[in-house]
Amino acid sequence: MKESVPLKILNEGKPFIVTIETKNGKNYRGRLIEVEGNMNCHLENAVSLDSNGETKKFSRIFLRGSNLKIIILPDLIKESP
């Protein structure tokens, strides 16, 4: 099965710090270590920020692809082939 363009771009972001916003309004920032075919993302050394301003730290966290609203990759990715 051929990998889709969005997954290719996300896989380019694996070694970098990304920001992910979920549908429930939480933001997660951490190092992207794995992306699955259904857009599930695994982050390490992540920090979450909810709508109340509370923060939590996670050594590793799994974010379900169907709950993601937006993924912000570093600007460096646009320079990759």
mmCIF file of C-alpha atoms in Angstrom, residues 11-38:
data_model
loop_
_atom_site.group_PDB
_atom_site.id
_atom_site.type_symbol
_atom_site.label_atom_id
_atom_site.label_comp_id
_atom_site.label_asym_id
_atom_site.label_seq_id
_atom_site.Cartn_x
_atom_site.Cartn_y
_atom_site.Cartn_z
ATOM 1 C CA ASN A 11 7.139 11.035 8.961
ATOM 2 C CA GLU A 12 9.596 13.765 7.921
ATOM 3 C CA GLY A 13 8.789 15.446 11.245
ATOM 4 C CA LYS A 14 9.656 12.417 13.385
ATOM 5 C CA PRO A 15 12.892 13.651 14.938
ATOM 6 C CA PHE A 16 11.508 17.144 15.645
ATOM 7 C CA ILE A 17 9.356 18.904 18.234
ATOM 8 C CA VAL A 18 5.749 19.312 17.046
ATOM 9 C CA THR A 19 2.621 20.909 18.461
ATOM 10 C CA ILE A 20 -0.682 19.050 18.233
ATOM 11 C CA GLU A 21 -4.097 20.502 19.028
ATOM 12 C CA THR A 22 -6.905 18.065 19.788
ATOM 13 C CA LYS A 23 -10.622 18.459 19.147
ATOM 14 C CA ASN A 24 -11.261 18.976 22.874
ATOM 15 C CA GLY A 25 -8.985 22.056 22.924
ATOM 16 C CA LYS A 26 -5.852 20.611 24.520
ATOM 17 C CA ASN A 27 -2.447 21.372 23.055
ATOM 18 C CA TYR A 28 0.464 18.937 23.227
ATOM 19 C CA ARG A 29 4.064 19.795 22.432
ATOM 20 C CA GLY A 30 6.738 17.129 22.265
ATOM 21 C CA ARG A 31 9.124 15.102 20.120
ATOM 22 C CA LEU A 32 7.279 13.120 17.456
ATOM 23 C CA ILE A 33 8.553 9.544 17.630
ATOM 24 C CA GLU A 34 5.934 7.560 15.696
ATOM 25 C CA VAL A 35 3.063 8.156 13.266
ATOM 26 C CA GLU A 36 0.679 5.349 12.350
ATOM 27 C CA GLY A 37 -1.356 4.981 9.160
ATOM 28 C CA ASN A 38 -4.507 6.277 10.860
#
